[in-house]
């Protein structure tokens, strides 16, 4: 990146290479970057960044994203069958085919009296709670992914009972491990402390394997032949450089499903560009509408990763059903950017249908007025800021809020009787709501009173404190797990429930290479060979150079 912005002189700075160092010197760092970016066009910067393998993308809107050269070349946008406006296609392809014909939306009551329910193909049974009874029990999945999107996908498969083997190398560990140093005690095995790594890798086994080593690649080939699926999220050229393009992969193991999760797809002008969740937020339009009207676009800092993971897990189930039908594995292409575009589809529809380029509105919404976060007095018992969230979507919500406020004269203004009127005069309403919030000494009590009267309201909560949120606690959104290095940690449960599953975390997140011997023994390697692999660093339990 320093080469990109013509500042290689900063390599000598010992603080800037660290994330926390750049955060501490945020203003200085932003000034350094903007000194370069303001002298070059977006297109120039993106082209140079691509050559340097840096994840960079233009910040696009629902209007400008439709003209992006890569997305157009891949045919990502399709006509809606109900009109002449555009929308993103489904974000995955099976054997190079987009799944499912697009048909018009059914008219109200169109199929009344025509739907017949036949017998189910197989009996409906609830899992009994053990791993053997979960839906994917008996399947083996090789997880060669890194960071968050891929591990989130395979994490769902592991929760559903698959034997998932997370594969990385000590030469190039899973990049998400590198964030562990920010929370690890000095002198500890900091690569085991990454919160996101721990959250995404429950119920998996860990194998380190140097795929650049001939014997490491031979072990990988043996694993592929014994696997039901392989999931990878490298840039497209990487798996192909290992001799594992789809043709070679399918010849090696015809029944194994290959799930590929490239940032921008397996073809098109941006095929070899790299990207993370933040890149997807920038290019898809999500960043464009995030922020206040007088501020720059802001990224959401990561949701496109688990979003891509959920799409990938769903697509895998489709491929699994296809294998049940044909007996052969399929190639799945689950492109991160297309998952993000589906999340941002409203902007694309608004522009292509109505010519409306959606803009940043801060905490406001086209569908609710008033809506916002209102600052309350600070509390002596905490250093956290105090915010009250209110959102009125309907006239009933608005009248309930008026009642809660004592029906003040300003709220009786007839201009505020409709949603359109409240949207038009949102600034005036906010002035009064800020004055009200300034008198609130107990946010939780006031929020409960507002909800009881029919007003959608809640405390604005720091997400790091979600473990204390009463509803999430009651729903057991996390489970406590003992880790041999990190200690006792809360890990998130899947975003669904089975009545018969009491605990979803059957296996704690593994330490690096924890299951090397176990897995290699299953492949037929003897103890002497495994010991030699350790000595030659084909496998290991800590990153090289640490």
PDB file of N, CA and C in Angstrom, residues 418-455:
ATOM      1  N   UNK A 418     -49.332  12.690   8.457  1.00  0.00           N
ATOM      2  CA  UNK A 418     -49.022  11.639   7.485  1.00  0.00           C
ATOM      3  C   UNK A 418     -47.533  11.311   7.527  1.00  0.00           C
ATOM      4  N   UNK A 419     -47.207  10.124   7.015  1.00  0.00           N
ATOM      5  CA  UNK A 419     -45.810   9.735   6.933  1.00  0.00           C
ATOM      6  C   UNK A 419     -45.032  10.728   6.085  1.00  0.00           C
ATOM      7  N   UNK A 420     -45.584  11.116   4.952  1.00  0.00           N
ATOM      8  CA  UNK A 420     -44.896  12.061   4.074  1.00  0.00           C
ATOM      9  C   UNK A 420     -44.640  13.376   4.788  1.00  0.00           C
ATOM     10  N   UNK A 421     -45.594  13.827   5.555  1.00  0.00           N
ATOM     11  CA  UNK A 421     -45.419  15.075   6.296  1.00  0.00           C
ATOM     12  C   UNK A 421     -44.346  14.959   7.361  1.00  0.00           C
ATOM     13  N   UNK A 422     -44.330  13.841   8.052  1.00  0.00           N
ATOM     14  CA  UNK A 422     -43.316  13.651   9.093  1.00  0.00           C
ATOM     15  C   UNK A 422     -41.930  13.544   8.473  1.00  0.00           C
ATOM     16  N   UNK A 423     -41.829  12.896   7.306  1.00  0.00           N
ATOM     17  CA  UNK A 423     -40.538  12.837   6.606  1.00  0.00           C
ATOM     18  C   UNK A 423     -40.081  14.246   6.234  1.00  0.00           C
ATOM     19  N   UNK A 424     -41.008  15.048   5.728  1.00  0.00           N
ATOM     20  CA  UNK A 424     -40.662  16.400   5.268  1.00  0.00           C
ATOM     21  C   UNK A 424     -40.231  17.296   6.419  1.00  0.00           C
ATOM     22  N   UNK A 425     -40.736  17.037   7.618  1.00  0.00           N
ATOM     23  CA  UNK A 425     -40.456  17.895   8.777  1.00  0.00           C
ATOM     24  C   UNK A 425     -39.690  17.129   9.862  1.00  0.00           C
ATOM     25  N   UNK A 426     -38.866  16.195   9.410  1.00  0.00           N
ATOM     26  CA  UNK A 426     -38.112  15.342  10.339  1.00  0.00           C
ATOM     27  C   UNK A 426     -37.189  16.176  11.225  1.00  0.00           C
ATOM     28  N   UNK A 427     -36.568  17.207  10.673  1.00  0.00           N
ATOM     29  CA  UNK A 427     -35.653  18.023  11.464  1.00  0.00           C
ATOM     30  C   UNK A 427     -36.366  18.659  12.648  1.00  0.00           C
ATOM     31  N   UNK A 428     -37.564  19.164  12.413  1.00  0.00           N
ATOM     32  CA  UNK A 428     -38.334  19.795  13.506  1.00  0.00           C
ATOM     33  C   UNK A 428     -38.668  18.761  14.573  1.00  0.00           C
ATOM     34  N   UNK A 429     -39.119  17.579  14.149  1.00  0.00           N
ATOM     35  CA  UNK A 429     -39.462  16.532  15.119  1.00  0.00           C
ATOM     36  C   UNK A 429     -38.237  16.149  15.939  1.00  0.00           C
ATOM     37  N   UNK A 430     -37.105  16.007  15.251  1.00  0.00           N
ATOM     38  CA  UNK A 430     -35.879  15.619  15.957  1.00  0.00           C
ATOM     39  C   UNK A 430     -35.481  16.650  17.007  1.00  0.00           C
ATOM     40  N   UNK A 431     -35.692  17.896  16.726  1.00  0.00           N
ATOM     41  CA  UNK A 431     -35.373  18.928  17.723  1.00  0.00           C
ATOM     42  C   UNK A 431     -36.136  18.672  19.018  1.00  0.00           C
ATOM     43  N   UNK A 432     -37.406  18.329  18.889  1.00  0.00           N
ATOM     44  CA  UNK A 432     -38.231  18.077  20.086  1.00  0.00           C
ATOM     45  C   UNK A 432     -37.858  16.755  20.745  1.00  0.00           C
ATOM     46  N   UNK A 433     -37.552  15.734  19.936  1.00  0.00           N
ATOM     47  CA  UNK A 433     -37.186  14.442  20.523  1.00  0.00           C
ATOM     48  C   UNK A 433     -35.836  14.503  21.220  1.00  0.00           C
ATOM     49  N   UNK A 434     -34.920  15.312  20.691  1.00  0.00           N
ATOM     50  CA  UNK A 434     -33.642  15.488  21.388  1.00  0.00           C
ATOM     51  C   UNK A 434     -33.851  16.163  22.738  1.00  0.00           C
ATOM     52  N   UNK A 435     -34.765  17.118  22.765  1.00  0.00           N
ATOM     53  CA  UNK A 435     -35.066  17.788  24.048  1.00  0.00           C
ATOM     54  C   UNK A 435     -35.676  16.800  25.042  1.00  0.00           C
ATOM     55  N   UNK A 436     -36.556  15.925  24.541  1.00  0.00           N
ATOM     56  CA  UNK A 436     -37.146  14.902  25.408  1.00  0.00           C
ATOM     57  C   UNK A 436     -36.067  13.948  25.922  1.00  0.00           C
ATOM     58  N   UNK A 437     -35.198  13.477  25.028  1.00  0.00           N
ATOM     59  CA  UNK A 437     -34.166  12.511  25.423  1.00  0.00           C
ATOM     60  C   UNK A 437     -33.223  13.103  26.456  1.00  0.00           C
ATOM     61  N   UNK A 438     -33.013  14.399  26.403  1.00  0.00           N
ATOM     62  CA  UNK A 438     -32.106  15.053  27.358  1.00  0.00           C
ATOM     63  C   UNK A 438     -32.628  14.990  28.779  1.00  0.00           C
ATOM     64  N   UNK A 439     -33.907  14.630  28.944  1.00  0.00           N
ATOM     65  CA  UNK A 439     -34.493  14.536  30.287  1.00  0.00           C
ATOM     66  C   UNK A 439     -34.562  13.093  30.792  1.00  0.00           C
ATOM     67  N   UNK A 440     -34.174  12.146  29.946  1.00  0.00           N
ATOM     68  CA  UNK A 440     -34.324  10.727  30.291  1.00  0.00           C
ATOM     69  C   UNK A 440     -33.184  10.298  31.212  1.00  0.00           C
ATOM     70  N   UNK A 441     -33.502   9.847  32.396  1.00  0.00           N
ATOM     71  CA  UNK A 441     -32.474   9.422  33.345  1.00  0.00           C
ATOM     72  C   UNK A 441     -32.360   7.902  33.443  1.00  0.00           C
ATOM     73  N   UNK A 442     -33.310   7.185  32.842  1.00  0.00           N
ATOM     74  CA  UNK A 442     -33.282   5.725  32.868  1.00  0.00           C
ATOM     75  C   UNK A 442     -33.768   5.218  31.504  1.00  0.00           C
ATOM     76  N   UNK A 443     -32.822   4.952  30.600  1.00  0.00           N
ATOM     77  CA  UNK A 443     -33.190   4.582  29.225  1.00  0.00           C
ATOM     78  C   UNK A 443     -33.995   3.296  29.198  1.00  0.00           C
ATOM     79  N   UNK A 444     -33.585   2.297  29.945  1.00  0.00           N
ATOM     80  CA  UNK A 444     -34.281   1.014  29.895  1.00  0.00           C
ATOM     81  C   UNK A 444     -35.739   1.157  30.333  1.00  0.00           C
ATOM     82  N   UNK A 445     -35.968   1.937  31.394  1.00  0.00           N
ATOM     83  CA  UNK A 445     -37.350   2.122  31.861  1.00  0.00           C
ATOM     84  C   UNK A 445     -38.174   2.861  30.815  1.00  0.00           C
ATOM     85  N   UNK A 446     -37.609   3.931  30.262  1.00  0.00           N
ATOM     86  CA  UNK A 446     -38.348   4.725  29.276  1.00  0.00           C
ATOM     87  C   UNK A 446     -38.613   3.893  28.022  1.00  0.00           C
ATOM     88  N   UNK A 447     -37.624   3.119  27.582  1.00  0.00           N
ATOM     89  CA  UNK A 447     -37.819   2.275  26.402  1.00  0.00           C
ATOM     90  C   UNK A 447     -38.929   1.265  26.651  1.00  0.00           C
ATOM     91  N   UNK A 448     -38.969   0.662  27.832  1.00  0.00           N
ATOM     92  CA  UNK A 448     -40.023  -0.298  28.156  1.00  0.00           C
ATOM     93  C   UNK A 448     -41.387   0.379  28.157  1.00  0.00           C
ATOM     94  N   UNK A 449     -41.457   1.589  28.674  1.00  0.00           N
ATOM     95  CA  UNK A 449     -42.728   2.317  28.694  1.00  0.00           C
ATOM     96  C   UNK A 449     -43.184   2.651  27.278  1.00  0.00           C
ATOM     97  N   UNK A 450     -42.256   3.060  26.428  1.00  0.00           N
ATOM     98  CA  UNK A 450     -42.607   3.367  25.049  1.00  0.00           C
ATOM     99  C   UNK A 450     -43.106   2.118  24.316  1.00  0.00           C
ATOM    100  N   UNK A 451     -42.403   1.002  24.495  1.00  0.00           N
ATOM    101  CA  UNK A 451     -42.815  -0.247  23.848  1.00  0.00           C
ATOM    102  C   UNK A 451     -44.194  -0.667  24.333  1.00  0.00           C
ATOM    103  N   UNK A 452     -44.447  -0.516  25.645  1.00  0.00           N
ATOM    104  CA  UNK A 452     -45.751  -0.897  26.193  1.00  0.00           C
ATOM    105  C   UNK A 452     -46.881  -0.079  25.577  1.00  0.00           C
ATOM    106  N   UNK A 453     -46.579   1.144  25.166  1.00  0.00           N
ATOM    107  CA  UNK A 453     -47.582   2.006  24.546  1.00  0.00           C
ATOM    108  C   UNK A 453     -47.680   1.791  23.037  1.00  0.00           C
ATOM    109  N   UNK A 454     -46.795   0.941  22.483  1.00  0.00           N
ATOM    110  CA  UNK A 454     -46.859   0.659  21.061  1.00  0.00           C
ATOM    111  C   UNK A 454     -45.848   1.397  20.222  1.00  0.00           C
ATOM    112  N   UNK A 455     -44.799   1.951  20.853  1.00  0.00           N
ATOM    113  CA  UNK A 455     -43.763   2.679  20.118  1.00  0.00           C
ATOM    114  C   UNK A 455     -42.524   1.797  19.995  1.00  0.00           C
TER     115      UNK A 455
END
